PDB file of C-alpha atoms in Angstrom:
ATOM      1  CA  UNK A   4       0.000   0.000   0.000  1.00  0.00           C
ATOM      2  CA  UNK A   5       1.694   3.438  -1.112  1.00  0.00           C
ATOM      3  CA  UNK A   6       2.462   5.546   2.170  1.00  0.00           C
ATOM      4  CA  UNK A   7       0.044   8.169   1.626  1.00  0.00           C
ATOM      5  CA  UNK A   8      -2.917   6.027   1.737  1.00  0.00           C
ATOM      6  CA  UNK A   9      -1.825   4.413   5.306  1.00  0.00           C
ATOM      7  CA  UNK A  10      -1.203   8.394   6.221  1.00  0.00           C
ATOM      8  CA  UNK A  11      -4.590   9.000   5.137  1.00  0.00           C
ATOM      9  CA  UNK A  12      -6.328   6.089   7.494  1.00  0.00           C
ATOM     10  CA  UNK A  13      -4.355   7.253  10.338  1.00  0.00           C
ATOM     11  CA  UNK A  14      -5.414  10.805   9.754  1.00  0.00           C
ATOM     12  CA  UNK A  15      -8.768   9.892   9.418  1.00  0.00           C
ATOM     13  CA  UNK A  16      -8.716   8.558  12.902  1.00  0.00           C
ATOM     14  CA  UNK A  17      -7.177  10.796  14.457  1.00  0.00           C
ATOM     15  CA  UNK A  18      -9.443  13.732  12.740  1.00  0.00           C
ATOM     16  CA  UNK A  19     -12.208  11.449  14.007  1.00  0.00           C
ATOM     17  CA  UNK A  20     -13.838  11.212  10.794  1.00  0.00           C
ATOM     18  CA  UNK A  21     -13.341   7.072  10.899  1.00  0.00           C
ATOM     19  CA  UNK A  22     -15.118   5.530  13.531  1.00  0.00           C
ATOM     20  CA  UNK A  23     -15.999   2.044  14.605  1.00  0.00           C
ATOM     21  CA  UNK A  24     -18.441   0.481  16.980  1.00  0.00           C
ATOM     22  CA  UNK A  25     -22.667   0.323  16.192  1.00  0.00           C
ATOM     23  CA  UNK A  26     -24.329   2.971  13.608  1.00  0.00           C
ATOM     24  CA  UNK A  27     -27.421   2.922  11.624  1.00  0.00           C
ATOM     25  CA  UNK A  28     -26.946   4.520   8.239  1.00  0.00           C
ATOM     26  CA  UNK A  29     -29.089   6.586   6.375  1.00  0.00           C
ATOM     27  CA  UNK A  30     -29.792   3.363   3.931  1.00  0.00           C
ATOM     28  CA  UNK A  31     -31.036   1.646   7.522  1.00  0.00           C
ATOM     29  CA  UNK A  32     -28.670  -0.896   7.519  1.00  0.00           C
ATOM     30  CA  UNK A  33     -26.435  -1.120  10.753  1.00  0.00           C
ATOM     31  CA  UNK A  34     -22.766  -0.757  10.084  1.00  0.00           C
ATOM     32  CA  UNK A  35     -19.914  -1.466  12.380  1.00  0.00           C
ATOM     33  CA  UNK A  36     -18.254   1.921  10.855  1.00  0.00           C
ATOM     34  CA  UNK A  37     -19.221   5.008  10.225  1.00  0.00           C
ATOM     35  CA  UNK A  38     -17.704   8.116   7.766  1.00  0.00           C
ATOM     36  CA  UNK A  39     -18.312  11.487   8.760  1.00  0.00           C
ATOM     37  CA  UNK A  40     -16.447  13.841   7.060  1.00  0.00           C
ATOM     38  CA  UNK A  41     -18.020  17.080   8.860  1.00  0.00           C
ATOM     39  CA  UNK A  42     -15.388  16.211  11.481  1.00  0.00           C
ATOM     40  CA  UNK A  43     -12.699  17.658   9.287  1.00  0.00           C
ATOM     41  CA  UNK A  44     -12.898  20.673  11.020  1.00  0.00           C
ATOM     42  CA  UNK A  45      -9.295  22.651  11.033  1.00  0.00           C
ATOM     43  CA  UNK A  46      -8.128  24.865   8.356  1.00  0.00           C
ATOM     44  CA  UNK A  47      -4.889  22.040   8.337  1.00  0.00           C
ATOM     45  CA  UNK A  48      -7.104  19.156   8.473  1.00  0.00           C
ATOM     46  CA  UNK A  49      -8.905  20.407   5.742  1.00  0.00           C
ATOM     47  CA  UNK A  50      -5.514  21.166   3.697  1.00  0.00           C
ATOM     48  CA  UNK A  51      -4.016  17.618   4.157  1.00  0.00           C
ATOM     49  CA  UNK A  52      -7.133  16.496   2.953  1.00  0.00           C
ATOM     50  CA  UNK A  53      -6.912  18.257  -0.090  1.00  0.00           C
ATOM     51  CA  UNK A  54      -3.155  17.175  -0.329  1.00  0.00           C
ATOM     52  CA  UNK A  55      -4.323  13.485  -0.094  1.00  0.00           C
ATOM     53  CA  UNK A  56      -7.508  13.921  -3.111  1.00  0.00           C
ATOM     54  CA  UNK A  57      -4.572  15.748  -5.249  1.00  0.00           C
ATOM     55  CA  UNK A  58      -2.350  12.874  -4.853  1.00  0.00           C
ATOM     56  CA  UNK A  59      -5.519  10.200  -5.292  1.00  0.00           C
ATOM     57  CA  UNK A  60      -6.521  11.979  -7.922  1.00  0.00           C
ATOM     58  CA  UNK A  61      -3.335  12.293  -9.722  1.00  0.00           C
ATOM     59  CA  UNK A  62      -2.792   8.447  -9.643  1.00  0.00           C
ATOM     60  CA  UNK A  63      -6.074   7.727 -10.452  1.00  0.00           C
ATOM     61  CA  UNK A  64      -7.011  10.320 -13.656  1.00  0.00           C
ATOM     62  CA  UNK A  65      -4.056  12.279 -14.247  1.00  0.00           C
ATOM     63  CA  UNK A  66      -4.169  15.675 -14.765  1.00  0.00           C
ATOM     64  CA  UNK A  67      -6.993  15.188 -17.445  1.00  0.00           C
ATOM     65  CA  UNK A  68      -9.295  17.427 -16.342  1.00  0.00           C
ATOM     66  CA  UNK A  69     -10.688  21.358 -15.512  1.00  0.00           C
ATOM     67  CA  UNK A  70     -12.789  21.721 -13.002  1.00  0.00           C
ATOM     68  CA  UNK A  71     -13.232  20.148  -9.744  1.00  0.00           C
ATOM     69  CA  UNK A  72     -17.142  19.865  -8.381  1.00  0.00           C
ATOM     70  CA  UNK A  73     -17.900  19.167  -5.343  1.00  0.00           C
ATOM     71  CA  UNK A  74     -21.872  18.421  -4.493  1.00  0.00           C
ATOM     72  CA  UNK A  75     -22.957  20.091  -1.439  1.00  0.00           C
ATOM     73  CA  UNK A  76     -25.326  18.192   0.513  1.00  0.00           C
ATOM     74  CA  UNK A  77     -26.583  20.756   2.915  1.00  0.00           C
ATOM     75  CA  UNK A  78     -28.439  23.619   2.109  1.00  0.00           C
ATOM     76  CA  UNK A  79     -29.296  22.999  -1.867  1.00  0.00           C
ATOM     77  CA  UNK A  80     -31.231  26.162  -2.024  1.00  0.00           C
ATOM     78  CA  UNK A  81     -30.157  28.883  -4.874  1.00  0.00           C
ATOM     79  CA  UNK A  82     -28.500  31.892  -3.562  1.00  0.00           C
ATOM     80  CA  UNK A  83     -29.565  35.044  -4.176  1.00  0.00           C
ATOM     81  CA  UNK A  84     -27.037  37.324  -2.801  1.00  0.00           C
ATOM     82  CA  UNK A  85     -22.823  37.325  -3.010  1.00  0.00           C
ATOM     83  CA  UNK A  86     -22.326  34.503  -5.074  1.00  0.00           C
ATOM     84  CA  UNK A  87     -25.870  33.941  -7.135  1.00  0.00           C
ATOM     85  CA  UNK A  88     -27.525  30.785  -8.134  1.00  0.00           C
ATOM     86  CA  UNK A  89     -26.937  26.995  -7.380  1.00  0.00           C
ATOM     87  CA  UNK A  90     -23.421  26.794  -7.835  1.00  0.00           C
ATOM     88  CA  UNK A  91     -20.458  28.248  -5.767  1.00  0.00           C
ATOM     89  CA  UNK A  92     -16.948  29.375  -7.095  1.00  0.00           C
ATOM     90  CA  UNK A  93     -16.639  29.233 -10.897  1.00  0.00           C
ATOM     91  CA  UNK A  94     -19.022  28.611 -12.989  1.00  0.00           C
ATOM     92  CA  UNK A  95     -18.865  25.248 -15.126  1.00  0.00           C
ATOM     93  CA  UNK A  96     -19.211  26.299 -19.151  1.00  0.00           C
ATOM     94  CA  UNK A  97     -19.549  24.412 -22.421  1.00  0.00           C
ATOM     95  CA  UNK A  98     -16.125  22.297 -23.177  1.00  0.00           C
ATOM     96  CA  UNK A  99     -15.274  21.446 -19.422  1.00  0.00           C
ATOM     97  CA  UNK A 100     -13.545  18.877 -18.592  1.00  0.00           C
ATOM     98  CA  UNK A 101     -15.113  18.129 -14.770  1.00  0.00           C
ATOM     99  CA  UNK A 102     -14.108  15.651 -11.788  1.00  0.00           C
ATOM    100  CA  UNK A 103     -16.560  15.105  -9.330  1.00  0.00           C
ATOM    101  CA  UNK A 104     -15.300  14.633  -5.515  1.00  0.00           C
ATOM    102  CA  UNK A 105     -17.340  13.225  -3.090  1.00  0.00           C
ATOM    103  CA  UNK A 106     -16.683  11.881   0.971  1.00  0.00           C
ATOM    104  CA  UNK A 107     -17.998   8.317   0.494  1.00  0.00           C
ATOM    105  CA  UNK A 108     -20.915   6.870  -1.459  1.00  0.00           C
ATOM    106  CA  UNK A 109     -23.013   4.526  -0.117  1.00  0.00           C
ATOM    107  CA  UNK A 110     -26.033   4.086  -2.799  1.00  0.00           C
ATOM    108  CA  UNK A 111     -24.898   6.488  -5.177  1.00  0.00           C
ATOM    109  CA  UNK A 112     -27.848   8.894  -4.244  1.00  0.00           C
ATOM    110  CA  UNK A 113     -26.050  12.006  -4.701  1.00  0.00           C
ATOM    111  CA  UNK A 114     -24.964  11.414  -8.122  1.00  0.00           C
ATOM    112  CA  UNK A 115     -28.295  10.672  -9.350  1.00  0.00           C
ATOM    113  CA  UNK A 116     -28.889  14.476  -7.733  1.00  0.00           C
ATOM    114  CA  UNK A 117     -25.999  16.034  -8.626  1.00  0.00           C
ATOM    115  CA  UNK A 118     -25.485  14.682 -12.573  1.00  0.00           C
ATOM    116  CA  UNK A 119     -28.417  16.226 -13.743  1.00  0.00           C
ATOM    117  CA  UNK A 120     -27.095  19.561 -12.287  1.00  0.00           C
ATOM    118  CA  UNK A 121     -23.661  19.797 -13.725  1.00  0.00           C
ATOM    119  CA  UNK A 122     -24.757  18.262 -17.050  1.00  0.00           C
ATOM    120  CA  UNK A 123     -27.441  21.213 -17.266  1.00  0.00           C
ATOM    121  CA  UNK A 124     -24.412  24.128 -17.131  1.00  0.00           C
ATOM    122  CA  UNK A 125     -23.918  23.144 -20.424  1.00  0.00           C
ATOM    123  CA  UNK A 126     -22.141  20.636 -22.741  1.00  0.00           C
ATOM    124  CA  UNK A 127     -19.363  18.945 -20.351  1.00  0.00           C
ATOM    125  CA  UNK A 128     -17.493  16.073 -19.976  1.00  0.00           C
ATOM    126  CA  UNK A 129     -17.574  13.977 -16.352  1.00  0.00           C
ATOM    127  CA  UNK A 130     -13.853  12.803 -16.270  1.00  0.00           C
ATOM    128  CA  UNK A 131     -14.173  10.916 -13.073  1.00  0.00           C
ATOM    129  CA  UNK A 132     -15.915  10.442  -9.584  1.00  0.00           C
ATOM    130  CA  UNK A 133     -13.069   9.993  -6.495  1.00  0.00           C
ATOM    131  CA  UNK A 134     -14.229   9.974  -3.398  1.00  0.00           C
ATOM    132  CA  UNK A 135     -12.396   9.457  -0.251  1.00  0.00           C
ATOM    133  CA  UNK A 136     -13.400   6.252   1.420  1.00  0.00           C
ATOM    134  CA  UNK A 137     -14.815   3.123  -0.820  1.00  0.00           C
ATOM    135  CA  UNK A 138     -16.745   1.398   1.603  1.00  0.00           C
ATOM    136  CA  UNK A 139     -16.892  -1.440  -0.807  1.00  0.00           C
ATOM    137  CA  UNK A 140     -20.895  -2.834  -0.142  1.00  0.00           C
ATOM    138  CA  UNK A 141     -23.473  -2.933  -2.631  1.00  0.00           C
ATOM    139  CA  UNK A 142     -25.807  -0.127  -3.780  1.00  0.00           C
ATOM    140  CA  UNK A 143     -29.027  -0.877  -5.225  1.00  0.00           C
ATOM    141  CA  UNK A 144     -27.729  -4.252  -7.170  1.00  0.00           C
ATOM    142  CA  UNK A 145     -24.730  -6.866  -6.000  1.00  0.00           C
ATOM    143  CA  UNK A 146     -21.991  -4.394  -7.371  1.00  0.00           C
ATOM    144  CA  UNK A 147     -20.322  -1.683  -5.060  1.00  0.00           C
ATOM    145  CA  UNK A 148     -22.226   1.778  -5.192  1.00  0.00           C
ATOM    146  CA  UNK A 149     -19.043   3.074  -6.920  1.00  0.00           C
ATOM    147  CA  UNK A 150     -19.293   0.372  -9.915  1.00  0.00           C
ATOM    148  CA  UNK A 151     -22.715   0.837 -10.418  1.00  0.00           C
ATOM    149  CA  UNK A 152     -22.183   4.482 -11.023  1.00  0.00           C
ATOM    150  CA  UNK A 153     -19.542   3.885 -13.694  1.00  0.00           C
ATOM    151  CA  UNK A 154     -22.072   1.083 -15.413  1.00  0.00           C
ATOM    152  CA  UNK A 155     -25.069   3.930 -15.130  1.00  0.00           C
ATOM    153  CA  UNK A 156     -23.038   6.981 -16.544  1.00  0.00           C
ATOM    154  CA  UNK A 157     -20.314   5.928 -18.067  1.00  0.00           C
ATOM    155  CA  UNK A 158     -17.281   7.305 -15.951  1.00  0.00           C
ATOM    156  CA  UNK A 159     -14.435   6.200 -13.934  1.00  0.00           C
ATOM    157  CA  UNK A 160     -14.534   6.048 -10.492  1.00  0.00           C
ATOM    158  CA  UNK A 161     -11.734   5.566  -8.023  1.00  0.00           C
ATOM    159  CA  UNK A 162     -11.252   6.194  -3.888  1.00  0.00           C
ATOM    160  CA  UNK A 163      -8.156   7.399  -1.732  1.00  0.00           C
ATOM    161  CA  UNK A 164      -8.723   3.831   0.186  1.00  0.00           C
ATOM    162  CA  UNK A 165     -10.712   1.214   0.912  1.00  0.00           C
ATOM    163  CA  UNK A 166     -12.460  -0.454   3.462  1.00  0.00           C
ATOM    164  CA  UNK A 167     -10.006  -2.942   2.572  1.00  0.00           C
ATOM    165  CA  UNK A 168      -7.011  -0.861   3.356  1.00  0.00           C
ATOM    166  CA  UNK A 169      -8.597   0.223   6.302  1.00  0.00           C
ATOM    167  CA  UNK A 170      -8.346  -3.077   7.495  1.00  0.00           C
ATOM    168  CA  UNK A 171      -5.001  -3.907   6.246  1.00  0.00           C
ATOM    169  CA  UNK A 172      -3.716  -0.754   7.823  1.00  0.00           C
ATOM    170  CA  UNK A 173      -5.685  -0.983  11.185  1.00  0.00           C
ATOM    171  CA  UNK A 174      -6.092  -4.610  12.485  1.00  0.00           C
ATOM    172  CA  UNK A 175      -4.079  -5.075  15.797  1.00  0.00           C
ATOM    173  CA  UNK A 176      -2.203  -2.474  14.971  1.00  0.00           C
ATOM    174  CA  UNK A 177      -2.027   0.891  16.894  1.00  0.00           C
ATOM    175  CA  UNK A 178      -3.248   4.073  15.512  1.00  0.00           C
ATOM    176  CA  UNK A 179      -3.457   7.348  17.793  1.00  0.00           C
ATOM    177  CA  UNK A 180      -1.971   5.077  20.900  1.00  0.00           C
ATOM    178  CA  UNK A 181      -4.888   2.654  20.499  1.00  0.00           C
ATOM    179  CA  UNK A 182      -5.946  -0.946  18.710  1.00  0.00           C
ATOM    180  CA  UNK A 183      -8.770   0.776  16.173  1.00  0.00           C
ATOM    181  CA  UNK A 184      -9.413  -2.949  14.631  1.00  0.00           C
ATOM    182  CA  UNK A 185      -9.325  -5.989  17.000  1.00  0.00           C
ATOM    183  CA  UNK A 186     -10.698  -8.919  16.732  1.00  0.00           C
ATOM    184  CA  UNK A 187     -14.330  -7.877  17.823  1.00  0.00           C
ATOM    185  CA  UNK A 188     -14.330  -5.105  15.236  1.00  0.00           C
ATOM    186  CA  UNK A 189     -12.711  -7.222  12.616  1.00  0.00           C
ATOM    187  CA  UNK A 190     -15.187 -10.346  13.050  1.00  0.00           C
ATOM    188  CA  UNK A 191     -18.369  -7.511  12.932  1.00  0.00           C
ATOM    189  CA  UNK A 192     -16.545  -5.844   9.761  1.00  0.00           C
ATOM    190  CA  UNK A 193     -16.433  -9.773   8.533  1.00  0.00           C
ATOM    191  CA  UNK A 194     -20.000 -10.278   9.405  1.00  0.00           C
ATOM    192  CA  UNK A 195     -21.026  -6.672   7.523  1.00  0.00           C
ATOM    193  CA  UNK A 196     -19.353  -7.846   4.245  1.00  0.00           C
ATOM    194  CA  UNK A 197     -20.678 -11.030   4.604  1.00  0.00           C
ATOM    195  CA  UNK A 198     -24.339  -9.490   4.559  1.00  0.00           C
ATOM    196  CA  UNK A 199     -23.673  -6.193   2.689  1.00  0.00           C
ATOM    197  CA  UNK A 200     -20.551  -7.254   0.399  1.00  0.00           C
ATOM    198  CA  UNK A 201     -19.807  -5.770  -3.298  1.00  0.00           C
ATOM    199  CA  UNK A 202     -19.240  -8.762  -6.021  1.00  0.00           C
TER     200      UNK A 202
END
């Protein structure tokens, strides 16, 4: 595993964004870890972070692309003061080139919001979806949330890590001065995939 992506687990847990113990998600199923992103909540946390989605998304797409979009999930409303209308920073035009960054995706749900918006700024080109965490269970069908989304739209999608490198990276191994993964978390994660697995 390249050094930035154990980095980025350990960070993670220490930003406590990556947590593990009994949470119901918002798809109702019960889920021995939970993502939350909003815990990013430094102006350095939230620069590493960008540092480790550069370097993902270098890997993964190159530098292929224009515009980075990033769908907000609260407060969709348009604006009608400052910056005006349903987008923030610059606007997306005919010709661009976009990647899409996300936190995690579960189902997919945001896409199916979010598509529709960027592909009605005008004629553009969806490069790529990365998101941070691949949490590697199904969506709607037996394939991961992130596969079905490339077979439904037709673009690449790739993550900074995955559930699977979490738990190369944490089991009975200390992160933060503590065991994040031991065997009762590992046999629950087990059990999870067992249930909620991506073919």
């Amino acid at each position: 595993m390249e050094s930035y992506k154990q980095e980025f687990i350990e960070f993670m847990v220490e930003s406590n964004v990556l947590k593990f113990g009994d949470f119901t998600l918002k798809s109702g199923r019960k889920s021995p870890f939970f993502m939350n992103a909003g815990a990013y909540v430094t102006g350095t946390q939230l620069k590493k972070l960008g540092e480790y989605y550069a370097k993902a998304i270098h890997d993964n797409f190159g530098l292929d692309f224009d515009v980075l979009f990033g769908p907000a999930y609260k407060g969709k409303e348009v604006k009608d003061h400052g910056d005006t209308g349903i987008l923030l920073g610059s606007k997306i035009k005919n010709g661009d080139r976009v990647m899409i960054i996300e936190d995690v995706t579960t189902s997919g749900k945001s896409i199916e919001e979010t598509f529709p918006i960027i592909k009605a700024q005008g004629d553009v080109e969806i490069k790529g979806l990365i998101v941070s965490l691949n949490r590697m269970e199904r969506g709607k069908g037996t394939k991961s949330a992130l596969d079905e989304i490339k077979d439904l739209y037709g673009f690449p999608t790739a993550a900074i890590v995955t559930m699977a490198d979490v738990t190369e990276c944490l089991y009975n191994k200390e992160c933060n001065g503590q065991v994040v993964i031991d065997d009762k978390i590992k046999a629950a994660l087990d059990a999870y995939y067992e249930q909620y697995g991506a073919k």
